[in-house]
Coordinates of C-alpha atoms and ligand atoms in Angstrom, one line a residue:
M19 CA 25.9 -3.9 10.2
A20 CA 23.8 -3.2 7.1
E21 CA 20.2 -4.4 7.1
L22 CA 17.3 -5.2 4.8
V23 CA 14.2 -3.8 6.5
F24 CA 10.7 -4.1 5.1
F25 CA 8.3 -1.3 6.3
T26 CA 4.8 -2.4 5.7
G27 CA 1.1 -1.6 6.4
T28 CA -2.0 -1.0 4.4
M29 CA -2.3 1.7 1.8
D30 CA -2.4 5.2 3.2
C31 CA -0.6 4.4 6.5
G32 CA 2.4 6.7 5.8
K33 CA 4.9 4.4 4.1
S34 CA 6.0 6.9 1.5
T35 CA 6.1 9.7 4.1
L36 CA 8.4 7.5 6.2
A37 CA 10.6 6.7 3.1
L38 CA 11.1 10.4 2.5
Q39 CA 11.8 11.0 6.2
M40 CA 14.4 8.3 6.4
D41 CA 16.1 9.6 3.3
H42 CA 16.2 13.1 4.9
T43 CA 17.5 11.8 8.3
H44 CA 20.3 9.7 6.7
S45 CA 21.3 12.2 4.1
T46 CA 21.5 15.1 6.6
R47 CA 24.1 13.0 8.5
G48 CA 26.3 12.7 5.4
R49 CA 25.2 9.3 4.2
A50 CA 24.7 8.8 0.5
G51 CA 21.5 7.2 -0.7
L52 CA 19.6 6.3 -3.9
L53 CA 15.8 6.5 -4.1
F54 CA 13.8 4.0 -6.2
T55 CA 10.1 3.6 -6.8
K56 CA 7.7 1.9 -9.2
H57 CA 4.3 3.0 -10.4
D58 CA 4.0 5.9 -7.9
R59 CA 0.5 7.3 -8.2
S60 CA 2.0 10.8 -9.0
G61 CA 3.8 9.4 -12.1
E62 CA 7.0 8.0 -13.3
A63 CA 10.3 8.5 -11.4
V64 CA 8.8 10.3 -8.4
L65 CA 8.4 9.2 -4.8
S66 CA 5.3 11.0 -3.4
S67 CA 3.6 11.2 0.0
R68 CA 0.0 12.1 0.5
L69 CA 1.2 14.8 2.9
G70 CA 2.5 16.7 -0.2
L71 CA 6.2 15.9 -0.1
T72 CA 7.7 14.6 -3.3
K73 CA 11.2 13.7 -4.5
S74 CA 12.6 12.5 -7.7
A75 CA 13.5 8.8 -7.7
L76 CA 14.7 6.1 -10.1
E77 CA 11.9 4.2 -11.7
V78 CA 12.3 0.4 -11.3
G79 CA 11.7 -1.5 -14.5
D80 CA 11.4 -5.3 -14.5
D81 CA 14.8 -5.5 -16.2
L82 CA 16.6 -3.4 -13.6
D83 CA 19.3 -5.4 -11.8
F84 CA 19.9 -3.7 -8.5
W85 CA 23.2 -5.5 -8.0
D86 CA 24.6 -4.5 -11.4
F87 CA 23.3 -0.9 -11.1
V88 CA 24.7 -0.2 -7.6
T89 CA 28.0 -1.9 -8.1
A90 CA 28.5 0.0 -11.3
Q91 CA 27.9 3.3 -9.4
V92 CA 30.4 2.3 -6.7
T93 CA 32.9 1.3 -9.4
T94 CA 32.8 4.8 -10.9
G95 CA 33.5 6.3 -7.5
R96 CA 30.0 7.1 -6.2
K97 CA 29.4 6.4 -2.5
V98 CA 26.2 4.4 -1.8
D99 CA 25.4 3.9 1.9
Y100 CA 21.6 3.1 1.6
L101 CA 18.7 2.5 -0.8
I102 CA 15.2 3.7 -0.3
C103 CA 12.9 1.4 -2.2
D104 CA 9.3 2.5 -2.3
E105 CA 6.3 0.6 -3.8
A106 CA 8.5 -2.5 -3.3
Q107 CA 5.5 -4.8 -3.6
F108 CA 5.8 -4.3 -7.3
Y109 CA 9.5 -5.4 -7.5
T110 CA 10.2 -8.9 -8.8
P111 CA 11.4 -11.6 -6.4
D112 CA 14.8 -11.6 -8.2
Q113 CA 15.1 -7.9 -7.5
V114 CA 14.5 -8.5 -3.8
E115 CA 17.3 -11.1 -3.9
Q116 CA 19.6 -8.5 -5.5
L117 CA 18.7 -6.1 -2.7
A118 CA 19.6 -8.7 -0.1
R119 CA 22.9 -9.4 -1.8
L120 CA 23.8 -5.7 -1.7
V121 CA 23.2 -5.7 2.1
D122 CA 25.3 -8.8 2.7
E123 CA 28.1 -8.2 0.2
M124 CA 28.3 -4.5 -0.2
G125 CA 27.2 -3.3 3.3
V126 CA 24.4 -1.2 1.8
D127 CA 21.4 -0.6 4.0
V128 CA 18.1 -1.3 2.2
F129 CA 14.9 0.3 3.4
A130 CA 12.0 -1.1 1.5
F131 CA 8.4 0.2 1.8
G132 CA 5.3 -1.5 0.5
I133 CA 1.9 -3.2 1.0
T134 CA 2.0 -6.9 1.6
A135 CA -1.3 -8.0 0.0
D136 CA -3.5 -7.1 -3.0
F137 CA -7.2 -6.5 -3.1
R138 CA -7.8 -10.2 -3.1
T139 CA -5.8 -10.5 0.1
E140 CA -3.1 -12.4 -1.8
L141 CA 0.6 -11.5 -1.2
F142 CA 2.4 -9.6 -4.0
P143 CA 5.4 -11.7 -5.1
G144 CA 7.9 -8.9 -4.2
S145 CA 6.4 -8.6 -0.7
R146 CA 6.4 -12.3 -0.2
R147 CA 10.2 -12.4 -1.0
L148 CA 10.8 -9.4 1.3
I149 CA 9.0 -11.1 4.2
E150 CA 11.1 -14.2 3.6
L151 CA 14.4 -12.4 3.4
A152 CA 14.2 -9.2 5.4
D153 CA 16.3 -8.9 8.6
R154 CA 13.2 -7.1 10.0
T155 CA 9.6 -6.5 8.8
Q156 CA 8.2 -3.5 10.6
Q157 CA 4.5 -2.6 10.7
L158 CA 3.9 1.1 10.5
Q159 CA 2.4 2.7 13.7
V160 CA -0.3 4.8 12.0
Q161 CA -3.1 2.4 11.0
A162 CA -5.7 3.3 8.4
L163 CA -9.2 2.9 9.7
C164 CA -12.2 1.0 8.3
W165 CA -15.4 3.0 8.0
C166 CA -16.7 1.2 11.2
G167 CA -13.8 2.6 13.2
K168 CA -11.8 -0.6 13.6
A169 CA -8.2 -0.8 12.4
A170 CA -8.1 -1.6 8.7
T171 CA -6.1 -4.6 7.6
V172 CA -7.2 -5.1 4.0
N173 CA -6.9 -3.0 0.9
A174 CA -10.2 -3.3 -1.0
R175 CA -10.6 -2.3 -4.6
V176 CA -13.6 -0.3 -5.6
V177 CA -14.5 0.2 -9.2
D178 CA -17.1 2.8 -10.0
G179 CA -18.2 2.7 -6.4
V180 CA -18.5 -1.1 -6.1
M181 CA -16.1 -3.3 -4.3
V182 CA -14.6 -6.0 -6.5
V183 CA -12.6 -9.2 -5.7
E184 CA -11.6 -10.1 -9.3
G185 CA -9.3 -8.4 -11.7
E186 CA -5.6 -7.6 -12.5
Q187 CA -3.3 -7.6 -9.6
V188 CA -1.7 -4.3 -10.5
V189 CA -3.9 -1.3 -11.0
V190 CA -2.4 2.0 -9.8
G191 CA -5.0 3.7 -7.6
D192 CA -7.3 6.6 -7.9
V193 CA -7.1 6.8 -11.6
A194 CA -9.7 7.0 -14.3
G195 CA -9.7 4.6 -17.2
P196 CA -7.5 5.0 -20.3
D197 CA -10.1 7.3 -21.9
G198 CA -10.0 9.6 -18.9
T199 CA -13.5 8.7 -17.8
T200 CA -14.6 5.4 -16.4
P201 CA -14.1 3.0 -14.7
L202 CA -12.6 4.8 -11.8
V203 CA -10.5 2.5 -9.7
E204 CA -10.1 3.4 -6.1
Y205 CA -8.9 1.6 -3.0
E206 CA -10.6 1.6 0.4
M207 CA -9.1 0.2 3.5
L208 CA -11.4 -2.1 5.5
C209 CA -11.3 -4.4 8.5
R210 CA -11.4 -8.1 7.7
R211 CA -15.0 -8.5 8.8
H212 CA -16.3 -5.9 6.4
Y213 CA -14.0 -7.0 3.6
M214 CA -15.4 -10.6 3.9
R215 CA -18.9 -9.2 3.8
R216 CA -18.0 -7.1 0.8
M217 CA -19.2 -4.1 2.7
N218 CA -17.4 -0.9 1.9
A219 CA -18.6 2.5 3.1
S220 CA -21.0 3.1 0.3
A221 CA -22.5 -0.4 0.5
A222 CA -23.0 0.1 4.3
R223 CA -24.7 3.5 3.7
A224 CA -27.0 2.0 1.1
Q225 CA -27.9 -0.9 3.4
A226 CA -28.6 1.5 6.3
L227 CA -31.0 3.4 4.1
S228 CA -32.8 0.4 2.7
P229 CA -36.3 -0.3 4.0
D230 CA -35.6 -4.0 3.9
V231 CA -33.3 -3.7 6.9
L232 CA -35.4 -1.4 9.0
P233 CA -35.9 -2.8 12.6
F234 CA -39.1 -4.8 13.0
D235 CA -39.4 -4.9 16.7
L236 CA -42.9 -3.6 17.4
D237 CA -41.9 -2.2 20.9
L238 CA -39.0 -0.3 19.4
C239 CA -40.8 0.6 16.2
P240 CA -44.6 0.7 16.8
V241 CA -46.7 0.5 13.7
P242 CA -48.6 3.8 13.4
S243 CA -52.4 3.4 14.0
P244 CA -54.6 4.1 11.0
P245 CA -56.2 7.6 11.0
R246 CA -59.5 7.7 12.8
S247 CA -62.6 8.5 10.7
P248 CA -64.5 11.7 11.7
G249 CA -67.1 10.9 14.3
G250 CA -65.9 7.3 14.5
Ligands
ADP7 N1 -4.2 16.5 5.2 C1 -3.5 15.7 5.9 N2 -3.2 16.0 7.2 C2 -2.5 15.1 8.0 N3 -2.2 13.9 7.6 C3 -2.6 13.5 6.4 C4 -3.3 14.3 5.5 N4 -3.5 13.7 4.3 C5 -2.9 12.4 4.5 N5 -2.4 12.3 5.7 C6 -1.8 11.2 6.3 O1 -0.8 10.7 5.4 C7 -0.6 9.3 5.5 C8 -0.6 8.7 4.2 O2 0.7 9.1 3.6 P1 1.5 8.2 2.5 O3 2.9 8.3 3.0 O4 1.2 8.8 1.2 O5 0.9 6.8 2.7 P2 1.2 5.4 2.0 O6 2.5 5.6 1.3 O7 1.3 4.4 3.1 O8 0.1 5.1 1.1 C9 -1.8 8.8 6.4 O9 -1.2 8.5 7.7 C10 -2.7 10.0 6.5 O10 -3.3 10.0 7.8
LIG8 C1 -4.4 -3.2 -3.1 C2 -3.7 -3.0 -4.4 C3 -3.0 -1.8 -4.6 N1 -2.4 -1.6 -5.8 C4 -1.7 -0.3 -6.0 C5 -2.5 0.9 -5.7 C6 -1.4 1.9 -5.4 O1 -1.0 2.5 -6.6 C7 -0.3 1.1 -4.8 C8 -0.1 1.2 -3.3 O2 0.4 2.5 -3.0 P1 0.4 3.2 -1.5 O3 1.5 4.1 -1.6 O4 0.6 2.1 -0.5 O5 -1.0 3.8 -1.4 O6 -0.6 -0.3 -5.1 C9 -2.5 -2.5 -6.8 O7 -1.9 -2.3 -7.9 N2 -3.2 -3.7 -6.6 C10 -3.8 -3.9 -5.5 O8 -4.4 -5.0 -5.3

Protein backbone atom coordinates (compact mmCIF):
# COMPACT_ATOMS: atom_id res chain seq x y z
CA MET A 1 0.00 0.00 0.00
CA ALA A 2 1.50 3.34 -1.02
CA GLU A 3 2.05 5.94 1.71
CA LEU A 4 2.52 9.66 2.22
CA VAL A 5 5.14 9.99 4.94
CA PHE A 6 6.37 13.28 6.39
CA PHE A 7 9.83 13.02 7.95
CA THR A 8 10.43 16.04 10.13
CA GLY A 9 12.65 17.59 12.78
CA THR A 10 14.56 20.79 13.32
CA MET A 11 17.11 22.05 10.83
CA ASP A 12 20.35 20.07 10.83
CA CYS A 13 18.85 16.83 12.14
CA GLY A 14 19.63 14.77 9.03
CA LYS A 15 16.50 15.08 6.87
CA SER A 16 18.30 15.55 3.54
CA THR A 17 20.74 12.77 4.44
CA LEU A 18 17.80 10.44 5.07
CA ALA A 19 16.16 11.58 1.81
CA LEU A 20 19.28 10.55 -0.13
CA GLN A 21 19.56 7.30 1.83
CA MET A 22 15.95 6.39 1.10
CA ASP A 23 16.43 7.11 -2.59
CA HIS A 24 19.51 4.88 -2.57
CA THR A 25 17.77 2.06 -0.71
CA HIS A 26 14.72 2.05 -2.98
CA SER A 27 16.58 2.55 -6.28
CA THR A 28 19.07 -0.24 -5.58
CA ARG A 29 16.07 -2.57 -5.26
CA GLY A 30 14.91 -1.65 -8.76
CA ARG A 31 12.28 0.91 -7.79
CA ALA A 32 12.07 4.05 -9.91
CA GLY A 33 11.95 7.40 -8.16
CA LEU A 34 11.93 11.12 -8.85
CA LEU A 35 13.71 13.60 -6.59
CA PHE A 36 12.32 17.06 -5.89
CA THR A 37 13.56 19.95 -3.82
CA LYS A 38 13.00 23.68 -3.37
CA HIS A 39 15.48 26.39 -2.32
CA ASP A 40 18.21 23.94 -1.26
CA ARG A 41 21.04 25.88 0.36
CA SER A 42 23.46 24.49 -2.27
CA GLY A 43 21.53 26.02 -5.15
CA GLU A 44 18.81 25.23 -7.63
CA ALA A 45 17.84 21.67 -8.60
CA VAL A 46 20.16 19.96 -6.15
CA LEU A 47 19.39 17.93 -3.03
CA SER A 48 22.30 18.30 -0.62
CA SER A 49 23.19 16.87 2.77
CA ARG A 50 25.58 18.54 5.20
CA LEU A 51 27.46 15.24 5.24
CA GLY A 52 28.63 16.07 1.71
CA LEU A 53 26.35 13.93 -0.45
CA THR A 54 24.48 15.70 -3.25
CA LYS A 55 22.22 14.56 -6.05
CA SER A 56 20.50 16.46 -8.81
CA ALA A 57 16.78 16.93 -8.30
CA LEU A 58 13.85 18.70 -9.91
CA GLU A 59 13.30 22.22 -8.56
CA VAL A 60 9.72 22.74 -7.37
CA GLY A 61 8.27 26.04 -8.56
CA ASP A 62 4.95 27.36 -7.21
CA ASP A 63 3.35 26.52 -10.57
CA LEU A 64 4.43 22.87 -10.60
CA ASP A 65 1.47 20.49 -10.53
CA PHE A 66 2.76 17.18 -9.15
CA TRP A 67 -0.29 15.28 -10.39
CA ASP A 68 0.04 16.56 -13.98
CA PHE A 69 3.80 16.11 -13.99
CA VAL A 70 3.88 12.55 -12.71
CA THR A 71 0.89 11.30 -14.68
CA ALA A 72 2.47 12.78 -17.84
CA GLN A 73 5.66 10.84 -17.10
CA VAL A 74 3.72 7.62 -16.60
CA THR A 75 1.72 8.19 -19.79
CA THR A 76 4.95 8.38 -21.79
CA GLY A 77 5.98 4.98 -20.38
CA ARG A 78 8.16 6.01 -17.45
CA LYS A 79 7.88 3.95 -14.28
CA VAL A 80 7.40 6.05 -11.13
CA ASP A 81 7.28 4.08 -7.86
CA TYR A 82 8.19 6.80 -5.38
CA LEU A 83 8.90 10.50 -4.95
CA ILE A 84 11.50 12.01 -2.65
CA CYS A 85 10.36 15.54 -1.76
CA ASP A 86 12.95 17.57 0.17
CA GLU A 87 12.42 21.03 1.70
CA ALA A 88 8.70 20.22 1.59
CA GLN A 89 7.91 23.03 4.04
CA PHE A 90 8.22 25.36 1.04
CA TYR A 91 5.63 23.51 -1.09
CA THR A 92 2.16 25.01 -1.39
CA PRO A 93 -0.81 23.31 0.32
CA ASP A 94 -2.22 22.55 -3.17
CA GLN A 95 0.99 20.74 -4.07
CA VAL A 96 0.74 18.66 -0.90
CA GLU A 97 -2.80 17.69 -1.92
CA GLN A 98 -1.49 16.67 -5.36
CA LEU A 99 1.09 14.47 -3.63
CA ALA A 100 -1.64 12.80 -1.54
CA ARG A 101 -3.65 12.15 -4.69
CA LEU A 102 -0.66 10.47 -6.34
CA VAL A 103 -0.44 8.13 -3.34
CA ASP A 104 -4.14 7.28 -3.35
CA GLU A 105 -4.87 7.10 -7.07
CA MET A 106 -1.53 6.14 -8.64
CA GLY A 107 -0.03 4.02 -5.85
CA VAL A 108 3.12 6.19 -5.76
CA ASP A 109 4.97 6.33 -2.42
CA VAL A 110 5.71 9.89 -1.36
CA PHE A 111 8.51 10.52 1.13
CA ALA A 112 8.48 14.18 2.16
CA PHE A 113 11.16 15.84 4.29
CA GLY A 114 11.02 19.24 5.94
CA ILE A 115 10.91 21.40 9.03
CA THR A 116 7.52 22.10 10.55
CA ALA A 117 7.88 25.64 11.91
CA ASP A 118 9.65 28.84 11.00
CA PHE A 119 11.84 31.12 13.13
CA ARG A 120 8.70 32.61 14.71
CA THR A 121 7.55 29.07 15.68
CA GLU A 122 4.70 29.30 13.17
CA LEU A 123 3.92 26.36 10.90
CA PHE A 124 4.90 26.63 7.25
CA PRO A 125 1.72 26.23 5.12
CA GLY A 126 3.18 23.18 3.30
CA SER A 127 4.13 21.49 6.56
CA ARG A 128 0.72 22.15 8.08
CA ARG A 129 -0.97 20.42 5.12
CA LEU A 130 1.50 17.53 5.34
CA ILE A 131 0.76 17.03 9.04
CA GLU A 132 -2.94 17.12 8.21
CA LEU A 133 -2.77 14.65 5.33
CA ALA A 134 0.22 12.33 5.88
CA ASP A 135 -0.35 8.66 6.67
CA ARG A 136 2.55 9.05 9.10
CA THR A 137 4.59 11.95 10.45
CA GLN A 138 7.92 10.69 11.67
CA GLN A 139 10.31 12.62 13.88
CA LEU A 140 13.95 12.06 13.02
CA GLN A 141 16.02 10.28 15.65
CA VAL A 142 19.08 12.52 15.67
CA GLN A 143 18.09 15.70 17.46
CA ALA A 144 19.99 18.95 17.15
CA LEU A 145 21.13 20.36 20.48
CA CYS A 146 20.72 23.78 22.03
CA TRP A 147 23.94 25.42 23.29
CA CYS A 148 22.82 24.44 26.84
CA GLY A 149 22.89 20.75 25.92
CA LYS A 150 19.13 20.19 25.88
CA ALA A 151 17.39 18.86 22.78
CA ALA A 152 16.67 21.72 20.40
CA THR A 153 13.07 22.09 19.22
CA VAL A 154 13.05 25.56 17.64
CA ASN A 155 14.84 26.97 14.59
CA ALA A 156 15.93 30.48 15.58
CA ARG A 157 17.03 33.05 13.00
CA VAL A 158 20.18 35.03 13.69
CA VAL A 159 20.94 38.13 11.62
CA ASP A 160 24.44 39.51 11.94
CA GLY A 161 24.83 37.59 15.20
CA VAL A 162 21.58 38.76 16.80
CA MET A 163 18.49 36.55 17.20
CA VAL A 164 15.42 38.04 15.50
CA VAL A 165 11.69 37.20 15.71
CA GLU A 166 10.40 39.34 12.86
CA GLY A 167 10.96 39.16 9.12
CA GLU A 168 10.13 37.25 5.95
CA GLN A 169 9.11 33.64 6.47
CA VAL A 170 11.44 32.31 3.78
CA VAL A 171 15.13 33.18 3.90
CA VAL A 172 17.49 30.43 2.80
CA GLY A 173 20.07 29.92 5.50
CA ASP A 174 23.73 30.76 5.89
CA VAL A 175 23.81 33.25 3.06
CA ALA A 176 25.14 36.78 2.89
CA GLY A 177 22.89 39.54 1.62
CA PRO A 178 22.37 40.28 -2.08
CA ASP A 179 25.49 42.44 -2.20
CA GLY A 180 27.50 39.48 -0.92
CA THR A 181 28.24 41.16 2.39
CA THR A 182 25.73 41.83 5.15
CA PRO A 183 23.36 40.97 6.69
CA LEU A 184 24.38 37.39 7.21
CA VAL A 185 21.32 35.27 7.95
CA GLU A 186 22.01 32.10 9.91
CA TYR A 187 19.89 29.67 11.88
CA GLU A 188 20.59 28.31 15.33
CA MET A 189 18.65 25.50 16.92
CA LEU A 190 17.53 26.26 20.48
CA CYS A 191 15.48 24.65 23.23
CA ARG A 192 12.15 26.40 23.88
CA ARG A 193 13.32 28.02 27.13
CA HIS A 194 16.26 29.75 25.48
CA TYR A 195 14.20 30.64 22.42
CA MET A 196 11.62 32.35 24.66
CA ARG A 197 14.40 34.23 26.45
CA ARG A 198 15.89 35.21 23.07
CA MET A 199 19.13 33.72 24.27
CA ASN A 200 21.20 32.18 21.55
CA ALA A 201 24.78 31.05 22.13
CA SER A 202 26.42 34.44 21.56
CA ALA A 203 23.88 36.25 23.79
CA ALA A 204 24.53 33.68 26.53
CA ARG A 205 28.28 34.16 26.22
CA ALA A 206 27.91 37.93 26.36
CA GLN A 207 25.71 37.68 29.45
CA ALA A 208 28.14 35.34 31.20
CA LEU A 209 30.94 37.85 30.67
CA SER A 210 28.92 40.88 31.75
CA PRO A 211 29.89 42.36 35.15
CA ASP A 212 26.16 43.08 35.72
CA VAL A 213 25.47 39.42 36.28
CA LEU A 214 28.47 38.45 38.40
CA PRO A 215 27.41 36.62 41.61
CA PHE A 216 26.91 38.94 44.57
CA ASP A 217 26.95 36.44 47.43
CA LEU A 218 29.69 37.72 49.78
CA ASP A 219 30.49 34.24 51.10
CA LEU A 220 30.98 32.90 47.57
CA CYS A 221 32.59 36.03 46.26
CA PRO A 222 34.25 37.99 49.09
CA VAL A 223 34.99 41.63 48.45
CA PRO A 224 38.78 42.06 48.41
CA SER A 225 40.07 44.08 51.41
CA PRO A 226 41.63 47.44 50.61
CA PRO A 227 45.45 47.43 50.53
CA ARG A 228 47.01 48.12 53.99
CA SER A 229 49.01 51.34 54.26
CA PRO A 230 52.72 50.85 55.15
CA GLY A 231 53.11 50.84 58.91
CA GLY A 232 49.34 50.99 59.44
N1 LIG B 1 31.35 16.43 9.81
C1 LIG B 1 30.27 15.73 10.20
N2 LIG B 1 30.42 14.49 10.71
C2 LIG B 1 29.34 13.78 11.10
N3 LIG B 1 28.08 14.23 11.03
C3 LIG B 1 27.89 15.45 10.53
C4 LIG B 1 28.95 16.27 10.09
N4 LIG B 1 28.43 17.45 9.64
C5 LIG B 1 27.10 17.35 9.80
N5 LIG B 1 26.77 16.16 10.35
C6 LIG B 1 25.44 15.66 10.68
O1 LIG B 1 24.63 15.86 9.55
C7 LIG B 1 23.30 16.04 9.95
C8 LIG B 1 22.71 17.18 9.17
O2 LIG B 1 22.53 16.73 7.87
P1 LIG B 1 21.41 17.24 6.85
O3 LIG B 1 20.86 16.02 6.22
O4 LIG B 1 22.04 18.24 5.94
O5 LIG B 1 20.34 17.93 7.84
P2 LIG B 1 18.96 18.62 7.53
O6 LIG B 1 18.55 18.28 6.12
O7 LIG B 1 18.02 18.08 8.56
O8 LIG B 1 19.19 20.10 7.73
C9 LIG B 1 23.31 16.32 11.44
O9 LIG B 1 22.78 15.17 12.11
C10 LIG B 1 24.77 16.48 11.77
O10 LIG B 1 25.06 15.95 13.05
C1 LIG C 1 13.54 28.34 10.31
C2 LIG C 1 13.50 28.79 8.88
C3 LIG C 1 14.26 28.16 7.92
N1 LIG C 1 14.23 28.59 6.65
C4 LIG C 1 15.06 27.93 5.63
C5 LIG C 1 16.52 27.84 5.96
C6 LIG C 1 16.96 26.61 5.18
O1 LIG C 1 17.32 27.06 3.88
C7 LIG C 1 15.70 25.75 5.13
C8 LIG C 1 15.76 24.54 6.04
O2 LIG C 1 16.67 23.61 5.50
P1 LIG C 1 17.30 22.37 6.32
O3 LIG C 1 17.68 21.42 5.24
O4 LIG C 1 16.22 21.83 7.21
O5 LIG C 1 18.46 22.89 7.09
O6 LIG C 1 14.63 26.58 5.54
C9 LIG C 1 13.41 29.66 6.28
O7 LIG C 1 13.35 30.04 5.11
N2 LIG C 1 12.67 30.29 7.23
C10 LIG C 1 12.68 29.90 8.51
O8 LIG C 1 11.98 30.52 9.35
